[in-house]
PDB file of N, CA, C and O in Angstrom:
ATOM      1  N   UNK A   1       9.179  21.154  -4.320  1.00  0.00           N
ATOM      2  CA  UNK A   1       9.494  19.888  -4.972  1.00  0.00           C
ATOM      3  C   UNK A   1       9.287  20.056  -6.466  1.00  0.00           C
ATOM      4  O   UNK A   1       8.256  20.619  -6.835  1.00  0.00           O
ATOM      5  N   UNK A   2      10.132  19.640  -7.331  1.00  0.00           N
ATOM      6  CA  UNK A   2      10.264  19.592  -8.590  1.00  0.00           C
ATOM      7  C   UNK A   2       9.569  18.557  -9.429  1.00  0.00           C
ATOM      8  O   UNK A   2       9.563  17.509  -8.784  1.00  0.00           O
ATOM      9  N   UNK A   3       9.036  18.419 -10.487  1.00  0.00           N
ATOM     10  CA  UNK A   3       8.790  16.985 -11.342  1.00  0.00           C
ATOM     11  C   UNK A   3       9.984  15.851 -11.071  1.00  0.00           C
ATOM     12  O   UNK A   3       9.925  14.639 -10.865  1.00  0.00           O
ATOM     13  N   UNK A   4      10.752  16.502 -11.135  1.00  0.00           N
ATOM     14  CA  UNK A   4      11.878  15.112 -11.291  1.00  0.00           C
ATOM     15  C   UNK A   4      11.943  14.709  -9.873  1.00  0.00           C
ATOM     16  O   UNK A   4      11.693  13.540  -9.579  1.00  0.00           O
ATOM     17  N   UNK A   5      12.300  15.690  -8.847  1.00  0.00           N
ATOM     18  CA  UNK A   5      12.335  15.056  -7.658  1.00  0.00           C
ATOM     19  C   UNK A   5      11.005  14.270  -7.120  1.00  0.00           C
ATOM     20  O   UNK A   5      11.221  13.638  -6.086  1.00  0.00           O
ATOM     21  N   UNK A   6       9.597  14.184  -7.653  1.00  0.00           N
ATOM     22  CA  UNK A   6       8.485  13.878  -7.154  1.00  0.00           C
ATOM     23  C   UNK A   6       8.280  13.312  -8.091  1.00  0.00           C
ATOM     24  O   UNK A   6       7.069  13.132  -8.215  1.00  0.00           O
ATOM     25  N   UNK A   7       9.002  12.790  -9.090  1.00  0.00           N
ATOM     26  CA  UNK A   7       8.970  11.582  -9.480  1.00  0.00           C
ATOM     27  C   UNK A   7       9.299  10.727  -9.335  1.00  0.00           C
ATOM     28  O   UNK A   7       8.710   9.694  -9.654  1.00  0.00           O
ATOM     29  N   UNK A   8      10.585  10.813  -8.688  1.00  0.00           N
ATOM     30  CA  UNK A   8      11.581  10.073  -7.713  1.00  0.00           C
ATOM     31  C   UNK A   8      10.945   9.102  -6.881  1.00  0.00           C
ATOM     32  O   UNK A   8      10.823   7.879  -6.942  1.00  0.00           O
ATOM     33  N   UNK A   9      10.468  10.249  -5.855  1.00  0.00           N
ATOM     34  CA  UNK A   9       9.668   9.533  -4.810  1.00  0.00           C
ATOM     35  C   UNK A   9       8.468   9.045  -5.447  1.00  0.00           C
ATOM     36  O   UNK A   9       8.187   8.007  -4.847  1.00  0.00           O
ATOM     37  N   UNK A  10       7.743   9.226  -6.219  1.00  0.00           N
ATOM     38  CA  UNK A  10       6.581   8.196  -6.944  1.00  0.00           C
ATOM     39  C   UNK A  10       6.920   6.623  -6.862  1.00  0.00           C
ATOM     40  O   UNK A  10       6.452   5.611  -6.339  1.00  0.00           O
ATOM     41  N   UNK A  11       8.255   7.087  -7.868  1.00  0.00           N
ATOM     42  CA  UNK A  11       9.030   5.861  -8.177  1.00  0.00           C
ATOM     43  C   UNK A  11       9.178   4.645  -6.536  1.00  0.00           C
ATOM     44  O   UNK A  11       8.944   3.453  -6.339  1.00  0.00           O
ATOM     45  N   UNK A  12       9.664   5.755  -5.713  1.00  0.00           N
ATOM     46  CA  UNK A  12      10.428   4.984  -4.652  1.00  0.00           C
ATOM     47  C   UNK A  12       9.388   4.682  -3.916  1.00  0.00           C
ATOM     48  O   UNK A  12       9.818   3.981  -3.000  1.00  0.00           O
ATOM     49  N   UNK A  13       7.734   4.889  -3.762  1.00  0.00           N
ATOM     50  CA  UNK A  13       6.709   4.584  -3.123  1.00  0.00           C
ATOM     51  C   UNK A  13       6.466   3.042  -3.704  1.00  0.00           C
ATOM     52  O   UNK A  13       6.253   1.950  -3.178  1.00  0.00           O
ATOM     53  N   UNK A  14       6.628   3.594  -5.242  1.00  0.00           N
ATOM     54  CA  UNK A  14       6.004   2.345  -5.849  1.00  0.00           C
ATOM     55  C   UNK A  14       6.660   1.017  -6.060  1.00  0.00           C
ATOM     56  O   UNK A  14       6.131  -0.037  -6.411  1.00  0.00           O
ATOM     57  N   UNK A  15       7.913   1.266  -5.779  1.00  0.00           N
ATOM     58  CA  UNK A  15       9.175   0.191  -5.550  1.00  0.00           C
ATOM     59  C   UNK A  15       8.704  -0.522  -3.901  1.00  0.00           C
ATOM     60  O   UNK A  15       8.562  -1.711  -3.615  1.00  0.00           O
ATOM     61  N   UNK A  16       8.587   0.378  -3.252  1.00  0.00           N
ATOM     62  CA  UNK A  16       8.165  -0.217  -1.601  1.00  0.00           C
ATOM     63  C   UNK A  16       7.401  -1.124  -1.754  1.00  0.00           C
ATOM     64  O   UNK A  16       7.647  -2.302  -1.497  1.00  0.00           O
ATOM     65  N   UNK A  17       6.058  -0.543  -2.329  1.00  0.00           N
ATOM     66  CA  UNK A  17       4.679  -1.477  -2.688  1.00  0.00           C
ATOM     67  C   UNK A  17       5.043  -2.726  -3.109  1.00  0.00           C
ATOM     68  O   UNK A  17       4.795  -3.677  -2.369  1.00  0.00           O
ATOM     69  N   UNK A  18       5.672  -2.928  -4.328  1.00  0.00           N
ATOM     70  CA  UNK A  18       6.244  -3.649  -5.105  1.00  0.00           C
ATOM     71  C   UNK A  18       6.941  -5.435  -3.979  1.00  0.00           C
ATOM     72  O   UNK A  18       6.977  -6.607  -4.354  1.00  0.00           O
ATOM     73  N   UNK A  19       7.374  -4.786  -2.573  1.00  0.00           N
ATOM     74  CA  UNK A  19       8.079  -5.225  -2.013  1.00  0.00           C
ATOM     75  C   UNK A  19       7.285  -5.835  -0.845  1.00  0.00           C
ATOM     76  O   UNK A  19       7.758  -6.483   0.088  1.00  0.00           O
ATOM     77  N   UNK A  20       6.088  -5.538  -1.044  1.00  0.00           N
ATOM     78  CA  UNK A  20       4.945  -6.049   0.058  1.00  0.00           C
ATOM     79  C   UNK A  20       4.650  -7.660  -0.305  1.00  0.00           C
ATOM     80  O   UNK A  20       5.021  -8.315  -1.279  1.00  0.00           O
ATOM     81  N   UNK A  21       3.855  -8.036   0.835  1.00  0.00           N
ATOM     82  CA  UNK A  21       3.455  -9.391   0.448  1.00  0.00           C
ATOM     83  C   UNK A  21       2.531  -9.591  -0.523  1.00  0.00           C
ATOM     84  O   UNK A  21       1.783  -8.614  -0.482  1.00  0.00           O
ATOM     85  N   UNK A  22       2.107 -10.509  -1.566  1.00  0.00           N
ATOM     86  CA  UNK A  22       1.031 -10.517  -2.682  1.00  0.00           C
ATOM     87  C   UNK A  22      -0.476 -10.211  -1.492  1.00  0.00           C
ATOM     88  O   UNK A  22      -1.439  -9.482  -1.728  1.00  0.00           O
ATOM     89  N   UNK A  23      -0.301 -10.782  -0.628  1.00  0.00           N
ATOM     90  CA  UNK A  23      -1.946 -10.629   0.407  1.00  0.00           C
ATOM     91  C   UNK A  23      -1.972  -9.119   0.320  1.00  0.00           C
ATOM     92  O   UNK A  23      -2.688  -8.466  -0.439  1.00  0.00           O
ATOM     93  N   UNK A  24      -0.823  -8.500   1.469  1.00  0.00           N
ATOM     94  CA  UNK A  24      -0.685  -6.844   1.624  1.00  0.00           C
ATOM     95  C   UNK A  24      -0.806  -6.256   0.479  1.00  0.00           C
ATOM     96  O   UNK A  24      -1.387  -5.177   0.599  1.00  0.00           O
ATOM     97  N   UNK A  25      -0.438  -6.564  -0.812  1.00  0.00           N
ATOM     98  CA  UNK A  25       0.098  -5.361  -2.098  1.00  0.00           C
ATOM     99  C   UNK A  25      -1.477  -5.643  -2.732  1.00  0.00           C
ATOM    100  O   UNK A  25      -1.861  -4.884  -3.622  1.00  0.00           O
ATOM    101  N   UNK A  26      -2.083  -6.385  -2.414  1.00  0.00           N
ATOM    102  CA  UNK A  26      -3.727  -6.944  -3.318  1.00  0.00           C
ATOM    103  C   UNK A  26      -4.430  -5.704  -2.500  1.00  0.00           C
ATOM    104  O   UNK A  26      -5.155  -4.946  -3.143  1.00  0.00           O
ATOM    105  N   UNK A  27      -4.251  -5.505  -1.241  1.00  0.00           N
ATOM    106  CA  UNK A  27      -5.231  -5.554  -0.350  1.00  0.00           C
ATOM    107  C   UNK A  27      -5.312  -3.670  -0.101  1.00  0.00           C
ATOM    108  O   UNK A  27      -6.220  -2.884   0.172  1.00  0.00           O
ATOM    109  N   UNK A  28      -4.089  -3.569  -0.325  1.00  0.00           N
ATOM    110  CA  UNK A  28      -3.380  -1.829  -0.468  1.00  0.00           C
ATOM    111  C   UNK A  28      -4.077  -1.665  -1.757  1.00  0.00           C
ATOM    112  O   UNK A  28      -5.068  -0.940  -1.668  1.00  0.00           O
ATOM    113  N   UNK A  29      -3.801  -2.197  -3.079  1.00  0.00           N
ATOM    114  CA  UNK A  29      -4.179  -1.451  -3.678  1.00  0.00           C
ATOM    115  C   UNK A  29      -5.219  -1.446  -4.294  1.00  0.00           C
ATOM    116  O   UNK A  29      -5.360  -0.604  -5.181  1.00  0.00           O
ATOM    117  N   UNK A  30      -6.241  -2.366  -4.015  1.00  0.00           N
ATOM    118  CA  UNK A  30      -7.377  -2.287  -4.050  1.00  0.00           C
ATOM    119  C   UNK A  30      -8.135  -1.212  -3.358  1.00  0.00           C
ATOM    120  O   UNK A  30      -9.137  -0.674  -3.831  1.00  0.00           O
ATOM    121  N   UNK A  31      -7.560  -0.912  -2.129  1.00  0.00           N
ATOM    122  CA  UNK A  31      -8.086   0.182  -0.822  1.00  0.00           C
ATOM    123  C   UNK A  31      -7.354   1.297  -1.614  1.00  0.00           C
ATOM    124  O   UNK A  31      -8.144   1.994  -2.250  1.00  0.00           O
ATOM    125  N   UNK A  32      -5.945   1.673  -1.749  1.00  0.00           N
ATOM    126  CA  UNK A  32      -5.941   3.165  -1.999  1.00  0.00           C
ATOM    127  C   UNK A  32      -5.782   3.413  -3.465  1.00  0.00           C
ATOM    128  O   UNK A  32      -6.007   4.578  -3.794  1.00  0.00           O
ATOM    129  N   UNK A  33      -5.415   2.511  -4.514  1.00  0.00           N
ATOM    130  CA  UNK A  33      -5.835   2.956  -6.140  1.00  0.00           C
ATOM    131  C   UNK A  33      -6.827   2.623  -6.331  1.00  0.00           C
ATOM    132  O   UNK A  33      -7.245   3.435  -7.156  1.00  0.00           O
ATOM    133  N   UNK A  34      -7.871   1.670  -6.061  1.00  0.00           N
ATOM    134  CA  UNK A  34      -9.212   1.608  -6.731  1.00  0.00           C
ATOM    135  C   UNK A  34     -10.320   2.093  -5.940  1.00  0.00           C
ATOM    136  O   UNK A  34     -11.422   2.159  -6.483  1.00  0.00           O
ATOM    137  N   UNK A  35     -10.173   2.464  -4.652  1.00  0.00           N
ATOM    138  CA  UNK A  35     -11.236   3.118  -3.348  1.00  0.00           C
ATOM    139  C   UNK A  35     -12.230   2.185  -2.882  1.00  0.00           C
ATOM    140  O   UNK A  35     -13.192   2.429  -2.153  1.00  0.00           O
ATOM    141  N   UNK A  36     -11.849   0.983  -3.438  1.00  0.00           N
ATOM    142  CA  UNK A  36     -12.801  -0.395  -2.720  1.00  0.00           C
ATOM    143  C   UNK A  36     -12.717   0.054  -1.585  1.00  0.00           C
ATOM    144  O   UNK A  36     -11.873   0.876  -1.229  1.00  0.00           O
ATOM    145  N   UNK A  37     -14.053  -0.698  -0.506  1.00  0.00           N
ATOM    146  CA  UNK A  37     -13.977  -0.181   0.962  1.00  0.00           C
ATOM    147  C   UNK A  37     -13.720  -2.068   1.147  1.00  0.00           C
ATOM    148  O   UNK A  37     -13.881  -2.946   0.299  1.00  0.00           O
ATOM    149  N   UNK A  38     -13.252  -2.185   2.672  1.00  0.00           N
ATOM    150  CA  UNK A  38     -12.701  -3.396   3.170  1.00  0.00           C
ATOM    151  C   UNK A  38     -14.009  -4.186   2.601  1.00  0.00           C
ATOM    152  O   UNK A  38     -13.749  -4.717   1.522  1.00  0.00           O
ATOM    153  N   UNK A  39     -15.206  -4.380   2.995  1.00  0.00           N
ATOM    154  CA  UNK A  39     -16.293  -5.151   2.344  1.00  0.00           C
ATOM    155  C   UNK A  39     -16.485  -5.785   0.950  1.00  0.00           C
ATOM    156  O   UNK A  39     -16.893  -6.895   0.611  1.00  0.00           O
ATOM    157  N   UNK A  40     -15.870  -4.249  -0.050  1.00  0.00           N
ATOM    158  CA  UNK A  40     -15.731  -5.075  -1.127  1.00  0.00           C
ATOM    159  C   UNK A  40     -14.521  -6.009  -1.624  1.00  0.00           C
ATOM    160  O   UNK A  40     -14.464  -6.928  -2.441  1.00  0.00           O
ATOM    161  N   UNK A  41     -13.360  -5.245  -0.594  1.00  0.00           N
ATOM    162  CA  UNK A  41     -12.274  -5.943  -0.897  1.00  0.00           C
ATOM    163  C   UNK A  41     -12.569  -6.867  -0.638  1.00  0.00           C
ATOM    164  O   UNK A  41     -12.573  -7.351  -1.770  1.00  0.00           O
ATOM    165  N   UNK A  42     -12.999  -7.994   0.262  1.00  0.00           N
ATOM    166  CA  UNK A  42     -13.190  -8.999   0.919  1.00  0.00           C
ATOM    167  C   UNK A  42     -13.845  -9.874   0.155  1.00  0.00           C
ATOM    168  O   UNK A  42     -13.744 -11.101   0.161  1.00  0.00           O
ATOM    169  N   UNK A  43     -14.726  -8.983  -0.701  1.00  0.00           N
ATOM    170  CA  UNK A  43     -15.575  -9.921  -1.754  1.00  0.00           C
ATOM    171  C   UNK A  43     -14.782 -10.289  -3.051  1.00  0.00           C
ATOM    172  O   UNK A  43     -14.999 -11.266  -3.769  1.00  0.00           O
ATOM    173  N   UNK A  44     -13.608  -9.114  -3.258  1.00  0.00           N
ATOM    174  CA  UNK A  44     -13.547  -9.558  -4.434  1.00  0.00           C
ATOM    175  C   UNK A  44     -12.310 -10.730  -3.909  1.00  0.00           C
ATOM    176  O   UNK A  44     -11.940 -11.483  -4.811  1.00  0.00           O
ATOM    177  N   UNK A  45     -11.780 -10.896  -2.802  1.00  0.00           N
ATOM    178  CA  UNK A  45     -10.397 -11.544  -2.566  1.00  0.00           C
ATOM    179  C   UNK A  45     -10.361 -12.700  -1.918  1.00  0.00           C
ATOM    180  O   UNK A  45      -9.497 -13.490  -1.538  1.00  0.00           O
ATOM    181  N   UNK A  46     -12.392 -12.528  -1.862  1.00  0.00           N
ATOM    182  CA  UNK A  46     -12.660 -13.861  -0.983  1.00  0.00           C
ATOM    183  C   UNK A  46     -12.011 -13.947   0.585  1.00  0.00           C
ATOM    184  O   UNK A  46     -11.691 -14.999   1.139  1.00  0.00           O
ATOM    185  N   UNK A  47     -11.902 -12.686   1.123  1.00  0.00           N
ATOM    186  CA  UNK A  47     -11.468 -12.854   2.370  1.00  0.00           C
ATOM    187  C   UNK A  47     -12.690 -12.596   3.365  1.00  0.00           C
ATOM    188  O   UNK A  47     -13.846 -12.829   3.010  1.00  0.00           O
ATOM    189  N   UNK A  48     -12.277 -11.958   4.998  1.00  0.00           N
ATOM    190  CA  UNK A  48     -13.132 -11.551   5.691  1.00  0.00           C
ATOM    191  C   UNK A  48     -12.592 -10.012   5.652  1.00  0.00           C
ATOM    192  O   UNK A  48     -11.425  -9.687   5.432  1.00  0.00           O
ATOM    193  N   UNK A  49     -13.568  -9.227   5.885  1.00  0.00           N
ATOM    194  CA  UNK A  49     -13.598  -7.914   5.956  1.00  0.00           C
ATOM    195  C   UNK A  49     -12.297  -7.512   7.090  1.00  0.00           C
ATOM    196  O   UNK A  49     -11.300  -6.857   6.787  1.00  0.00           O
ATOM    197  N   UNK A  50     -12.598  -8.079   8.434  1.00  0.00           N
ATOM    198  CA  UNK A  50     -11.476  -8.160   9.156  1.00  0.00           C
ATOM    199  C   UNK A  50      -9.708  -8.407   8.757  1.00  0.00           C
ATOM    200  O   UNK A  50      -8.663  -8.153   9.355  1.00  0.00           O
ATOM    201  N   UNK A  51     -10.063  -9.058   7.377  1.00  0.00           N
ATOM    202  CA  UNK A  51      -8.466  -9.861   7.449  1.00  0.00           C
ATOM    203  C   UNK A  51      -8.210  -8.327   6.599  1.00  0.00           C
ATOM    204  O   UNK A  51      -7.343  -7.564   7.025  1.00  0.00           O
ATOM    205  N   UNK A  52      -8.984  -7.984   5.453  1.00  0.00           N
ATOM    206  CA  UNK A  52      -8.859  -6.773   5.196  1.00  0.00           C
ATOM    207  C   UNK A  52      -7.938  -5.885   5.713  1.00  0.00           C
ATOM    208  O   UNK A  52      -6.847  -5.421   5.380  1.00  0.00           O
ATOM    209  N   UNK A  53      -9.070  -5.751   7.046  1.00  0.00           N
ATOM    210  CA  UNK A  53      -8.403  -4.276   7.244  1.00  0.00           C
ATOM    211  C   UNK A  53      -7.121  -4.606   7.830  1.00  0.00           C
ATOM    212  O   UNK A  53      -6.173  -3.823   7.885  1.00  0.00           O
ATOM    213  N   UNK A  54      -7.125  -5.838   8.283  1.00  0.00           N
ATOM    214  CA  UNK A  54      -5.743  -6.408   9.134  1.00  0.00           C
ATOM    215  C   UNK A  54      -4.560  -6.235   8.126  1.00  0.00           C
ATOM    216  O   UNK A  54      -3.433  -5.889   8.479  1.00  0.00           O
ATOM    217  N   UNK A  55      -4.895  -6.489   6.936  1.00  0.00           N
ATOM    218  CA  UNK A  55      -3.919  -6.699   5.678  1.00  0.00           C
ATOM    219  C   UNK A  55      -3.323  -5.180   5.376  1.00  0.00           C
ATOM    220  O   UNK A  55      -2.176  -4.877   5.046  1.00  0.00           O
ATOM    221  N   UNK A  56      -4.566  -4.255   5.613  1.00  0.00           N
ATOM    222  CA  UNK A  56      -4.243  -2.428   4.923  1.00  0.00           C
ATOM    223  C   UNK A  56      -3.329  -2.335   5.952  1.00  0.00           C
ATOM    224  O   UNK A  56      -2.183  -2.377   5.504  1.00  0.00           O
ATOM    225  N   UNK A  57      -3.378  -2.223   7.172  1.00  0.00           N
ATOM    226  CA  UNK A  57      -3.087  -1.697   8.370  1.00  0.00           C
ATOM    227  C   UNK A  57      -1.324  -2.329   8.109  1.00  0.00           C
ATOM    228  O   UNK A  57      -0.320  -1.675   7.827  1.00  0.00           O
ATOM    229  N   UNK A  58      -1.499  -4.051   8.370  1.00  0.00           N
ATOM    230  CA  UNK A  58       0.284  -4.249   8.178  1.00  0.00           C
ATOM    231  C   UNK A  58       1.129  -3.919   7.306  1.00  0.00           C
ATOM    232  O   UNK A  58       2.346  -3.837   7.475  1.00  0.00           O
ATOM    233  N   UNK A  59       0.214  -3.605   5.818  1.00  0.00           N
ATOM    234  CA  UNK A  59       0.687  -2.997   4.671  1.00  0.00           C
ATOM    235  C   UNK A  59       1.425  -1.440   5.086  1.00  0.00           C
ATOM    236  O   UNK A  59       2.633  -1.207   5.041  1.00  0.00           O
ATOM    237  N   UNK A  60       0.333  -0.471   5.497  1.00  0.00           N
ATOM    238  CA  UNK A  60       0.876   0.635   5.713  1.00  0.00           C
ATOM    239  C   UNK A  60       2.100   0.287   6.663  1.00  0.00           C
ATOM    240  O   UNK A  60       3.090   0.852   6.199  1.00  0.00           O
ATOM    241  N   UNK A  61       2.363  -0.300   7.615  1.00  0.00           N
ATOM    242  CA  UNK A  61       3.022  -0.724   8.675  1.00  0.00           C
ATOM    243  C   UNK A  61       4.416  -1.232   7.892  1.00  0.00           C
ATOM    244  O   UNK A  61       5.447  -1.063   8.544  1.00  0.00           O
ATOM    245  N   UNK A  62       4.537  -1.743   6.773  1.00  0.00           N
ATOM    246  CA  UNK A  62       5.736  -2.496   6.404  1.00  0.00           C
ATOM    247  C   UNK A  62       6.225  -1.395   5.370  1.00  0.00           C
ATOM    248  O   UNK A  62       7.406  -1.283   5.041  1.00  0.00           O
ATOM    249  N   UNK A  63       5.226  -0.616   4.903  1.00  0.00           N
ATOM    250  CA  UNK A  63       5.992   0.099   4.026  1.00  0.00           C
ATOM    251  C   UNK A  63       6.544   1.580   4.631  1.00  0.00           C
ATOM    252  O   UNK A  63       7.261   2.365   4.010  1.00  0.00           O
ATOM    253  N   UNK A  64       5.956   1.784   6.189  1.00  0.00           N
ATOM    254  CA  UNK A  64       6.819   2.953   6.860  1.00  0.00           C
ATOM    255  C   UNK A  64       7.587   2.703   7.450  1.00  0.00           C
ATOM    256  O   UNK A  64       8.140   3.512   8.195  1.00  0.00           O
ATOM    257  N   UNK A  65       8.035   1.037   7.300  1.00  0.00           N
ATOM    258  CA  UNK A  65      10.100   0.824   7.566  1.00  0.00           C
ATOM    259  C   UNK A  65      10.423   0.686   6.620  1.00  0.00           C
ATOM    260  O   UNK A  65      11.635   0.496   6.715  1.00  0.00           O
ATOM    261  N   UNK A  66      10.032   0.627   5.259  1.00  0.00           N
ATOM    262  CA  UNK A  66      10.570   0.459   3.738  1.00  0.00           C
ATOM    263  C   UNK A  66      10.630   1.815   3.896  1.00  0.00           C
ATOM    264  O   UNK A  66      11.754   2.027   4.350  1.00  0.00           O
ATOM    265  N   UNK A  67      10.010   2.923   3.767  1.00  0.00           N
ATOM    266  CA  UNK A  67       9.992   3.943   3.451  1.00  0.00           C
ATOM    267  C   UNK A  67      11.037   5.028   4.360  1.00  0.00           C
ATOM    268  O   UNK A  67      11.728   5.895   3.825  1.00  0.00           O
ATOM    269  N   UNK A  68      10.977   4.766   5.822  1.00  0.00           N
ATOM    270  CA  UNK A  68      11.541   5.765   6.653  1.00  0.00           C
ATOM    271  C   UNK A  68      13.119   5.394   6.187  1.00  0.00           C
ATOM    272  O   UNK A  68      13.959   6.294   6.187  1.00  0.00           O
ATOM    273  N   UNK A  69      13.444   4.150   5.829  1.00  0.00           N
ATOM    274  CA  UNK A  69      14.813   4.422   5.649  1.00  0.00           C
ATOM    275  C   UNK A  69      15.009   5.506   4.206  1.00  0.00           C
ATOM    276  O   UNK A  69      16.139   5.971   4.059  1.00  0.00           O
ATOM    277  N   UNK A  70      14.288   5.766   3.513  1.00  0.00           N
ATOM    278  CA  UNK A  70      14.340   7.066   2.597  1.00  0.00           C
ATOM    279  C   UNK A  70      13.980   8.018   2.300  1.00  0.00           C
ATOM    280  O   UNK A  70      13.921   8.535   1.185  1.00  0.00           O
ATOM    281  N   UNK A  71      13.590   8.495   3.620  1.00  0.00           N
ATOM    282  CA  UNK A  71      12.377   9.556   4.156  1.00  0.00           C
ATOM    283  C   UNK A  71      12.890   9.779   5.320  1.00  0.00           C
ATOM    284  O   UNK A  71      13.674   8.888   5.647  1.00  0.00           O
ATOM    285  N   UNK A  72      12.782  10.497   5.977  1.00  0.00           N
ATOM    286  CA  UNK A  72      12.509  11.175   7.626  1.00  0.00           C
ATOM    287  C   UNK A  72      10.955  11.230   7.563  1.00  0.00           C
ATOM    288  O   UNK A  72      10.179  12.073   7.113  1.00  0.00           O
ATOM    289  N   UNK A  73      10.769   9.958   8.212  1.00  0.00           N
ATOM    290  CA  UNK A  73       9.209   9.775   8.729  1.00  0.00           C
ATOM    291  C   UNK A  73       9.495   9.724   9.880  1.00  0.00           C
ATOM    292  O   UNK A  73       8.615   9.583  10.730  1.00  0.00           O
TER     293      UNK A  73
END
């Protein structure tokens, strides 16, 4: 993979994200750009730890049908 081509896909990850719900896209990227664990997410979003992980989980979940249509996942 090249810079340009893996920038591409940067791009096209971050377009997916982009396309999540404000709950899911808070809740993603708090968990995988800032490494909050569900506990703190919860604190800072005022949720329950549960809705958390419920939120990461449908997140990953919506963005591997955003994604497989531009991928072979």
């Amino acid at each position: 993979v090249d810079t340009s081509e893996f920038s591409d896909i940067a791009d096209q990850i971050l377009d997916a994200v982009q396309q999540l719900s404000t709950s899911y896209k808070a809740v993603f990227n708090l968990y995988v750009l800032d490494g909050l664990t569900h506990k703190e997410i919860a604190q800072v979003l005022n949720i329950s730890e549960g809705t958390s992980k419920s939120n990461y989980a449908k997140a990953k979940a919506k963005l591997k049908v955003i994604l497989s249509d531009k991928f072979s996942l």
